[in-house]
Amino acid sequence: MFSLSLVVLLCACCLAKSMEVKYSYSNAVGGGSGTSFSTEGAGRITAVRVWEITGAYITGIQLKNSSHWSPLVGRKFGTALEMNLFDGETISQISGKYHSNYIYQVIFGTSRGRFLFAGQPIQRSFNFYPQHPKAELKMLSGRYNGNGITSLAAHWGAVSSNRTGSKKQ
């Protein structure tokens, strides 16, 4: 009887471990006015592009999944900044500044300790990161209007073992 109980307990532990949640959501920051967006794409994120008005706020964002850029969120106005990820590198953190009307700054941090800084470090701070240690950024969502990004949220998911469409260092 003890042996059977031990086997059942071990099986239950293994099932619980395999059902571990590897996806999470970082709640949106910002005012949330305007048109909603989602940058969902097929494959892993391999690059980030951000437009900023120097001394002001973020006007547009694009993510590259494998070899295809997502549709532009916001608009191409101001300075474009871009970061291409290396083989095996993922986006592991997003920080920045926001206020009720716009996202003023975004900082994309990678699993290799690199950062893309865009925008102005003013207003309230936010910090997005996955709840699971082996997760990466899968997509962004939020809102934008005719001037720029008004709200931003991050969606994280488990890292798959396949990596395509990225550069080697």
mmCIF file with all atom_site columns, C-alpha atoms in Angstrom:
data_model
loop_
_atom_site.group_PDB
_atom_site.id
_atom_site.type_symbol
_atom_site.label_atom_id
_atom_site.label_alt_id
_atom_site.label_comp_id
_atom_site.label_asym_id
_atom_site.label_entity_id
_atom_site.label_seq_id
_atom_site.pdbx_PDB_ins_code
_atom_site.Cartn_x
_atom_site.Cartn_y
_atom_site.Cartn_z
_atom_site.occupancy
_atom_site.B_iso_or_equiv
_atom_site.pdbx_formal_charge
_atom_site.auth_seq_id
_atom_site.auth_comp_id
_atom_site.auth_asym_id
_atom_site.auth_atom_id
_atom_site.pdbx_PDB_model_num
ATOM 1   C CA . MET A 1 1   ? 0.000  0.000  0.000   1.00 0.00 ? 1   MET A CA 1
ATOM 2   C CA . PHE A 1 2   ? 2.843  2.380  0.872   1.00 0.00 ? 2   PHE A CA 1
ATOM 3   C CA . SER A 1 3   ? 4.508  1.677  -2.514  1.00 0.00 ? 3   SER A CA 1
ATOM 4   C CA . LEU A 1 4   ? 1.317  2.500  -4.389  1.00 0.00 ? 4   LEU A CA 1
ATOM 5   C CA . SER A 1 5   ? 0.922  5.763  -2.452  1.00 0.00 ? 5   SER A CA 1
ATOM 6   C CA . LEU A 1 6   ? 4.510  6.713  -3.231  1.00 0.00 ? 6   LEU A CA 1
ATOM 7   C CA . VAL A 1 7   ? 4.029  6.060  -6.974  1.00 0.00 ? 7   VAL A CA 1
ATOM 8   C CA . VAL A 1 8   ? 0.823  8.134  -7.018  1.00 0.00 ? 8   VAL A CA 1
ATOM 9   C CA . LEU A 1 9   ? 2.571  10.980 -5.197  1.00 0.00 ? 9   LEU A CA 1
ATOM 10  C CA . LEU A 1 10  ? 5.504  10.941 -7.633  1.00 0.00 ? 10  LEU A CA 1
ATOM 11  C CA . CYS A 1 11  ? 3.164  10.936 -10.626 1.00 0.00 ? 11  CYS A CA 1
ATOM 12  C CA . ALA A 1 12  ? 1.200  13.864 -9.188  1.00 0.00 ? 12  ALA A CA 1
ATOM 13  C CA . CYS A 1 13  ? 4.431  15.829 -8.657  1.00 0.00 ? 13  CYS A CA 1
ATOM 14  C CA . CYS A 1 14  ? 5.545  15.157 -12.232 1.00 0.00 ? 14  CYS A CA 1
ATOM 15  C CA . LEU A 1 15  ? 2.170  16.251 -13.615 1.00 0.00 ? 15  LEU A CA 1
ATOM 16  C CA . ALA A 1 16  ? 2.239  19.432 -11.552 1.00 0.00 ? 16  ALA A CA 1
ATOM 17  C CA . LYS A 1 17  ? 5.747  20.235 -12.818 1.00 0.00 ? 17  LYS A CA 1
ATOM 18  C CA . SER A 1 18  ? 4.781  19.625 -16.462 1.00 0.00 ? 18  SER A CA 1
ATOM 19  C CA . MET A 1 19  ? 1.722  21.880 -16.068 1.00 0.00 ? 19  MET A CA 1
ATOM 20  C CA . GLU A 1 20  ? 3.855  24.752 -14.746 1.00 0.00 ? 20  GLU A CA 1
ATOM 21  C CA . VAL A 1 21  ? 2.689  28.025 -16.300 1.00 0.00 ? 21  VAL A CA 1
ATOM 22  C CA . LYS A 1 22  ? 5.334  29.401 -18.646 1.00 0.00 ? 22  LYS A CA 1
ATOM 23  C CA . TYR A 1 23  ? 3.274  32.326 -19.943 1.00 0.00 ? 23  TYR A CA 1
ATOM 24  C CA . SER A 1 24  ? 2.588  35.651 -18.287 1.00 0.00 ? 24  SER A CA 1
ATOM 25  C CA . TYR A 1 25  ? 1.246  39.126 -18.976 1.00 0.00 ? 25  TYR A CA 1
ATOM 26  C CA . SER A 1 26  ? 2.597  42.469 -17.794 1.00 0.00 ? 26  SER A CA 1
ATOM 27  C CA . ASN A 1 27  ? -0.353 44.806 -17.189 1.00 0.00 ? 27  ASN A CA 1
ATOM 28  C CA . ALA A 1 28  ? -0.691 47.819 -19.459 1.00 0.00 ? 28  ALA A CA 1
ATOM 29  C CA . VAL A 1 29  ? 0.621  51.232 -18.455 1.00 0.00 ? 29  VAL A CA 1
ATOM 30  C CA . GLY A 1 30  ? -0.451 54.577 -19.888 1.00 0.00 ? 30  GLY A CA 1
ATOM 31  C CA . GLY A 1 31  ? -3.734 56.322 -20.545 1.00 0.00 ? 31  GLY A CA 1
ATOM 32  C CA . GLY A 1 32  ? -5.127 53.868 -23.032 1.00 0.00 ? 32  GLY A CA 1
ATOM 33  C CA . SER A 1 33  ? -6.769 56.285 -25.469 1.00 0.00 ? 33  SER A CA 1
ATOM 34  C CA . GLY A 1 34  ? -6.847 55.617 -29.198 1.00 0.00 ? 34  GLY A CA 1
ATOM 35  C CA . THR A 1 35  ? -6.761 52.466 -31.346 1.00 0.00 ? 35  THR A CA 1
ATOM 36  C CA . SER A 1 36  ? -5.822 49.117 -29.800 1.00 0.00 ? 36  SER A CA 1
ATOM 37  C CA . PHE A 1 37  ? -2.927 47.080 -31.223 1.00 0.00 ? 37  PHE A CA 1
ATOM 38  C CA . SER A 1 38  ? -1.178 43.732 -30.944 1.00 0.00 ? 38  SER A CA 1
ATOM 39  C CA . THR A 1 39  ? 2.192  42.854 -32.510 1.00 0.00 ? 39  THR A CA 1
ATOM 40  C CA . GLU A 1 40  ? 1.551  39.106 -32.590 1.00 0.00 ? 40  GLU A CA 1
ATOM 41  C CA . GLY A 1 41  ? 3.584  37.316 -35.246 1.00 0.00 ? 41  GLY A CA 1
ATOM 42  C CA . ALA A 1 42  ? 4.851  33.873 -36.185 1.00 0.00 ? 42  ALA A CA 1
ATOM 43  C CA . GLY A 1 43  ? 8.274  32.843 -34.894 1.00 0.00 ? 43  GLY A CA 1
ATOM 44  C CA . ARG A 1 44  ? 10.531 34.391 -32.307 1.00 0.00 ? 44  ARG A CA 1
ATOM 45  C CA . ILE A 1 45  ? 11.302 38.102 -32.034 1.00 0.00 ? 45  ILE A CA 1
ATOM 46  C CA . THR A 1 46  ? 14.603 38.849 -33.765 1.00 0.00 ? 46  THR A CA 1
ATOM 47  C CA . ALA A 1 47  ? 14.640 42.682 -33.829 1.00 0.00 ? 47  ALA A CA 1
ATOM 48  C CA . VAL A 1 48  ? 12.988 45.790 -32.373 1.00 0.00 ? 48  VAL A CA 1
ATOM 49  C CA . ARG A 1 49  ? 12.472 49.183 -34.009 1.00 0.00 ? 49  ARG A CA 1
ATOM 50  C CA . VAL A 1 50  ? 11.281 52.275 -32.101 1.00 0.00 ? 50  VAL A CA 1
ATOM 51  C CA . TRP A 1 51  ? 10.560 55.844 -33.256 1.00 0.00 ? 51  TRP A CA 1
ATOM 52  C CA . GLU A 1 52  ? 10.955 58.686 -30.788 1.00 0.00 ? 52  GLU A CA 1
ATOM 53  C CA . ILE A 1 53  ? 10.545 62.432 -30.813 1.00 0.00 ? 53  ILE A CA 1
ATOM 54  C CA . THR A 1 54  ? 13.739 63.685 -29.166 1.00 0.00 ? 54  THR A CA 1
ATOM 55  C CA . GLY A 1 55  ? 12.871 65.197 -25.811 1.00 0.00 ? 55  GLY A CA 1
ATOM 56  C CA . ALA A 1 56  ? 9.291  63.933 -25.985 1.00 0.00 ? 56  ALA A CA 1
ATOM 57  C CA . TYR A 1 57  ? 7.575  60.533 -26.379 1.00 0.00 ? 57  TYR A CA 1
ATOM 58  C CA . ILE A 1 58  ? 7.484  57.262 -28.352 1.00 0.00 ? 58  ILE A CA 1
ATOM 59  C CA . THR A 1 59  ? 5.688  57.635 -31.700 1.00 0.00 ? 59  THR A CA 1
ATOM 60  C CA . GLY A 1 60  ? 5.982  54.108 -33.140 1.00 0.00 ? 60  GLY A CA 1
ATOM 61  C CA . ILE A 1 61  ? 7.118  50.533 -32.493 1.00 0.00 ? 61  ILE A CA 1
ATOM 62  C CA . GLN A 1 62  ? 7.740  47.495 -34.690 1.00 0.00 ? 62  GLN A CA 1
ATOM 63  C CA . LEU A 1 63  ? 8.855  43.970 -33.800 1.00 0.00 ? 63  LEU A CA 1
ATOM 64  C CA . LYS A 1 64  ? 10.491 41.563 -36.232 1.00 0.00 ? 64  LYS A CA 1
ATOM 65  C CA . ASN A 1 65  ? 9.402  37.918 -35.953 1.00 0.00 ? 65  ASN A CA 1
ATOM 66  C CA . SER A 1 66  ? 11.930 35.632 -37.654 1.00 0.00 ? 66  SER A CA 1
ATOM 67  C CA . SER A 1 67  ? 12.396 37.580 -40.912 1.00 0.00 ? 67  SER A CA 1
ATOM 68  C CA . HIS A 1 68  ? 9.113  39.556 -41.070 1.00 0.00 ? 68  HIS A CA 1
ATOM 69  C CA . TRP A 1 69  ? 8.406  42.942 -39.493 1.00 0.00 ? 69  TRP A CA 1
ATOM 70  C CA . SER A 1 70  ? 5.063  43.369 -37.723 1.00 0.00 ? 70  SER A CA 1
ATOM 71  C CA . PRO A 1 71  ? 2.838  46.183 -38.961 1.00 0.00 ? 71  PRO A CA 1
ATOM 72  C CA . LEU A 1 72  ? 3.895  49.568 -37.587 1.00 0.00 ? 72  LEU A CA 1
ATOM 73  C CA . VAL A 1 73  ? 2.201  50.502 -34.328 1.00 0.00 ? 73  VAL A CA 1
ATOM 74  C CA . GLY A 1 74  ? 1.790  54.281 -34.135 1.00 0.00 ? 74  GLY A CA 1
ATOM 75  C CA . ARG A 1 75  ? 3.653  56.280 -36.749 1.00 0.00 ? 75  ARG A CA 1
ATOM 76  C CA . LYS A 1 76  ? 7.094  56.820 -38.283 1.00 0.00 ? 76  LYS A CA 1
ATOM 77  C CA . PHE A 1 77  ? 7.919  60.222 -36.903 1.00 0.00 ? 77  PHE A CA 1
ATOM 78  C CA . GLY A 1 78  ? 11.112 61.355 -35.257 1.00 0.00 ? 78  GLY A CA 1
ATOM 79  C CA . THR A 1 79  ? 14.275 59.277 -34.884 1.00 0.00 ? 79  THR A CA 1
ATOM 80  C CA . ALA A 1 80  ? 14.193 55.523 -35.644 1.00 0.00 ? 80  ALA A CA 1
ATOM 81  C CA . LEU A 1 81  ? 16.271 53.313 -33.341 1.00 0.00 ? 81  LEU A CA 1
ATOM 82  C CA . GLU A 1 82  ? 16.782 49.597 -34.034 1.00 0.00 ? 82  GLU A CA 1
ATOM 83  C CA . MET A 1 83  ? 18.320 46.584 -32.316 1.00 0.00 ? 83  MET A CA 1
ATOM 84  C CA . ASN A 1 84  ? 18.854 43.220 -34.022 1.00 0.00 ? 84  ASN A CA 1
ATOM 85  C CA . LEU A 1 85  ? 19.098 40.231 -31.698 1.00 0.00 ? 85  LEU A CA 1
ATOM 86  C CA . PHE A 1 86  ? 21.944 37.730 -31.909 1.00 0.00 ? 86  PHE A CA 1
ATOM 87  C CA . ASP A 1 87  ? 21.488 33.977 -32.229 1.00 0.00 ? 87  ASP A CA 1
ATOM 88  C CA . GLY A 1 88  ? 19.930 32.685 -29.008 1.00 0.00 ? 88  GLY A CA 1
ATOM 89  C CA . GLU A 1 89  ? 19.294 36.191 -27.634 1.00 0.00 ? 89  GLU A CA 1
ATOM 90  C CA . THR A 1 90  ? 15.799 37.131 -26.412 1.00 0.00 ? 90  THR A CA 1
ATOM 91  C CA . ILE A 1 91  ? 14.041 40.189 -25.028 1.00 0.00 ? 91  ILE A CA 1
ATOM 92  C CA . SER A 1 92  ? 13.860 39.529 -21.303 1.00 0.00 ? 92  SER A CA 1
ATOM 93  C CA . GLN A 1 93  ? 12.755 42.889 -19.883 1.00 0.00 ? 93  GLN A CA 1
ATOM 94  C CA . ILE A 1 94  ? 11.051 46.118 -20.908 1.00 0.00 ? 94  ILE A CA 1
ATOM 95  C CA . SER A 1 95  ? 11.279 49.230 -18.760 1.00 0.00 ? 95  SER A CA 1
ATOM 96  C CA . GLY A 1 96  ? 10.461 52.851 -19.328 1.00 0.00 ? 96  GLY A CA 1
ATOM 97  C CA . LYS A 1 97  ? 8.439  55.903 -18.409 1.00 0.00 ? 97  LYS A CA 1
ATOM 98  C CA . TYR A 1 98  ? 4.801  56.821 -19.004 1.00 0.00 ? 98  TYR A CA 1
ATOM 99  C CA . HIS A 1 99  ? 2.148  59.341 -18.113 1.00 0.00 ? 99  HIS A CA 1
ATOM 100 C CA . SER A 1 100 ? -1.585 59.439 -18.643 1.00 0.00 ? 100 SER A CA 1
ATOM 101 C CA . ASN A 1 101 ? -1.239 60.527 -22.267 1.00 0.00 ? 101 ASN A CA 1
ATOM 102 C CA . TYR A 1 102 ? 1.881  58.805 -23.781 1.00 0.00 ? 102 TYR A CA 1
ATOM 103 C CA . ILE A 1 103 ? 4.668  56.328 -23.336 1.00 0.00 ? 103 ILE A CA 1
ATOM 104 C CA . TYR A 1 104 ? 7.680  58.603 -22.916 1.00 0.00 ? 104 TYR A CA 1
ATOM 105 C CA . GLN A 1 105 ? 10.469 56.038 -22.828 1.00 0.00 ? 105 GLN A CA 1
ATOM 106 C CA . VAL A 1 106 ? 11.024 52.333 -23.560 1.00 0.00 ? 106 VAL A CA 1
ATOM 107 C CA . ILE A 1 107 ? 14.118 50.307 -22.745 1.00 0.00 ? 107 ILE A CA 1
ATOM 108 C CA . PHE A 1 108 ? 14.296 46.814 -24.245 1.00 0.00 ? 108 PHE A CA 1
ATOM 109 C CA . GLY A 1 109 ? 16.708 44.557 -22.312 1.00 0.00 ? 109 GLY A CA 1
ATOM 110 C CA . THR A 1 110 ? 18.004 41.271 -23.704 1.00 0.00 ? 110 THR A CA 1
ATOM 111 C CA . SER A 1 111 ? 19.136 37.962 -22.268 1.00 0.00 ? 111 SER A CA 1
ATOM 112 C CA . ARG A 1 112 ? 22.708 38.952 -23.197 1.00 0.00 ? 112 ARG A CA 1
ATOM 113 C CA . GLY A 1 113 ? 22.649 42.186 -21.211 1.00 0.00 ? 113 GLY A CA 1
ATOM 114 C CA . ARG A 1 114 ? 22.180 44.524 -24.174 1.00 0.00 ? 114 ARG A CA 1
ATOM 115 C CA . PHE A 1 115 ? 19.700 47.432 -24.168 1.00 0.00 ? 115 PHE A CA 1
ATOM 116 C CA . LEU A 1 116 ? 17.867 49.618 -26.664 1.00 0.00 ? 116 LEU A CA 1
ATOM 117 C CA . PHE A 1 117 ? 17.004 53.002 -25.112 1.00 0.00 ? 117 PHE A CA 1
ATOM 118 C CA . ALA A 1 118 ? 14.391 55.213 -26.783 1.00 0.00 ? 118 ALA A CA 1
ATOM 119 C CA . GLY A 1 119 ? 12.549 58.287 -25.570 1.00 0.00 ? 119 GLY A CA 1
ATOM 120 C CA . GLN A 1 120 ? 12.795 60.618 -22.633 1.00 0.00 ? 120 GLN A CA 1
ATOM 121 C CA . PRO A 1 121 ? 13.319 59.502 -18.982 1.00 0.00 ? 121 PRO A CA 1
ATOM 122 C CA . ILE A 1 122 ? 10.490 61.582 -17.511 1.00 0.00 ? 122 ILE A CA 1
ATOM 123 C CA . GLN A 1 123 ? 7.215  60.796 -15.687 1.00 0.00 ? 123 GLN A CA 1
ATOM 124 C CA . ARG A 1 124 ? 6.294  57.478 -13.955 1.00 0.00 ? 124 ARG A CA 1
ATOM 125 C CA . SER A 1 125 ? 8.404  54.310 -14.231 1.00 0.00 ? 125 SER A CA 1
ATOM 126 C CA . PHE A 1 126 ? 7.345  50.827 -15.326 1.00 0.00 ? 126 PHE A CA 1
ATOM 127 C CA . ASN A 1 127 ? 9.211  47.525 -15.506 1.00 0.00 ? 127 ASN A CA 1
ATOM 128 C CA . PHE A 1 128 ? 7.919  44.488 -17.418 1.00 0.00 ? 128 PHE A CA 1
ATOM 129 C CA . TYR A 1 129 ? 9.496  41.031 -17.088 1.00 0.00 ? 129 TYR A CA 1
ATOM 130 C CA . PRO A 1 130 ? 8.272  37.422 -17.401 1.00 0.00 ? 130 PRO A CA 1
ATOM 131 C CA . GLN A 1 131 ? 7.205  35.393 -14.373 1.00 0.00 ? 131 GLN A CA 1
ATOM 132 C CA . HIS A 1 132 ? 8.938  32.268 -15.702 1.00 0.00 ? 132 HIS A CA 1
ATOM 133 C CA . PRO A 1 133 ? 12.772 32.352 -15.906 1.00 0.00 ? 133 PRO A CA 1
ATOM 134 C CA . LYS A 1 134 ? 12.832 30.632 -19.320 1.00 0.00 ? 134 LYS A CA 1
ATOM 135 C CA . ALA A 1 135 ? 10.322 32.955 -20.973 1.00 0.00 ? 135 ALA A CA 1
ATOM 136 C CA . GLU A 1 136 ? 10.845 35.705 -23.543 1.00 0.00 ? 136 GLU A CA 1
ATOM 137 C CA . LEU A 1 137 ? 8.809  38.539 -25.044 1.00 0.00 ? 137 LEU A CA 1
ATOM 138 C CA . LYS A 1 138 ? 6.219  37.135 -27.473 1.00 0.00 ? 138 LYS A CA 1
ATOM 139 C CA . MET A 1 139 ? 4.256  40.276 -28.313 1.00 0.00 ? 139 MET A CA 1
ATOM 140 C CA . LEU A 1 140 ? 3.289  43.778 -27.269 1.00 0.00 ? 140 LEU A CA 1
ATOM 141 C CA . SER A 1 141 ? -0.219 45.183 -26.992 1.00 0.00 ? 141 SER A CA 1
ATOM 142 C CA . GLY A 1 142 ? -1.696 48.536 -26.073 1.00 0.00 ? 142 GLY A CA 1
ATOM 143 C CA . ARG A 1 143 ? -3.123 51.638 -27.734 1.00 0.00 ? 143 ARG A CA 1
ATOM 144 C CA . TYR A 1 144 ? -1.955 54.467 -29.986 1.00 0.00 ? 144 TYR A CA 1
ATOM 145 C CA . ASN A 1 145 ? -3.386 57.646 -31.478 1.00 0.00 ? 145 ASN A CA 1
ATOM 146 C CA . GLY A 1 146 ? -2.325 59.942 -34.326 1.00 0.00 ? 146 GLY A CA 1
ATOM 147 C CA . ASN A 1 147 ? 0.673  61.189 -32.357 1.00 0.00 ? 147 ASN A CA 1
ATOM 148 C CA . GLY A 1 148 ? 2.156  58.147 -30.640 1.00 0.00 ? 148 GLY A CA 1
ATOM 149 C CA . ILE A 1 149 ? 1.890  55.195 -28.273 1.00 0.00 ? 149 ILE A CA 1
ATOM 150 C CA . THR A 1 150 ? -0.565 55.894 -25.424 1.00 0.00 ? 150 THR A CA 1
ATOM 151 C CA . SER A 1 151 ? -0.588 52.513 -23.648 1.00 0.00 ? 151 SER A CA 1
ATOM 152 C CA . LEU A 1 152 ? 1.759  49.496 -23.574 1.00 0.00 ? 152 LEU A CA 1
ATOM 153 C CA . ALA A 1 153 ? 1.628  45.910 -22.219 1.00 0.00 ? 153 ALA A CA 1
ATOM 154 C CA . ALA A 1 154 ? 3.916  42.880 -22.678 1.00 0.00 ? 154 ALA A CA 1
ATOM 155 C CA . HIS A 1 155 ? 3.114  39.207 -23.256 1.00 0.00 ? 155 HIS A CA 1
ATOM 156 C CA . TRP A 1 156 ? 5.736  36.596 -22.303 1.00 0.00 ? 156 TRP A CA 1
ATOM 157 C CA . GLY A 1 157 ? 6.038  32.937 -23.242 1.00 0.00 ? 157 GLY A CA 1
ATOM 158 C CA . ALA A 1 158 ? 8.218  29.882 -22.883 1.00 0.00 ? 158 ALA A CA 1
ATOM 159 C CA . VAL A 1 159 ? 11.382 29.776 -24.944 1.00 0.00 ? 159 VAL A CA 1
ATOM 160 C CA . SER A 1 160 ? 11.357 27.120 -27.640 1.00 0.00 ? 160 SER A CA 1
ATOM 161 C CA . SER A 1 161 ? 14.548 25.310 -28.613 1.00 0.00 ? 161 SER A CA 1
ATOM 162 C CA . ASN A 1 162 ? 14.415 26.435 -32.268 1.00 0.00 ? 162 ASN A CA 1
ATOM 163 C CA . ARG A 1 163 ? 15.961 29.747 -33.295 1.00 0.00 ? 163 ARG A CA 1
ATOM 164 C CA . THR A 1 164 ? 15.626 31.055 -36.834 1.00 0.00 ? 164 THR A CA 1
ATOM 165 C CA . GLY A 1 165 ? 16.220 34.263 -38.674 1.00 0.00 ? 165 GLY A CA 1
ATOM 166 C CA . SER A 1 166 ? 18.753 35.859 -36.370 1.00 0.00 ? 166 SER A CA 1
ATOM 167 C CA . LYS A 1 167 ? 22.319 37.057 -36.653 1.00 0.00 ? 167 LYS A CA 1
ATOM 168 C CA . LYS A 1 168 ? 25.330 35.497 -34.972 1.00 0.00 ? 168 LYS A CA 1
ATOM 169 C CA . GLN A 1 169 ? 27.686 37.631 -32.958 1.00 0.00 ? 169 GLN A CA 1
#
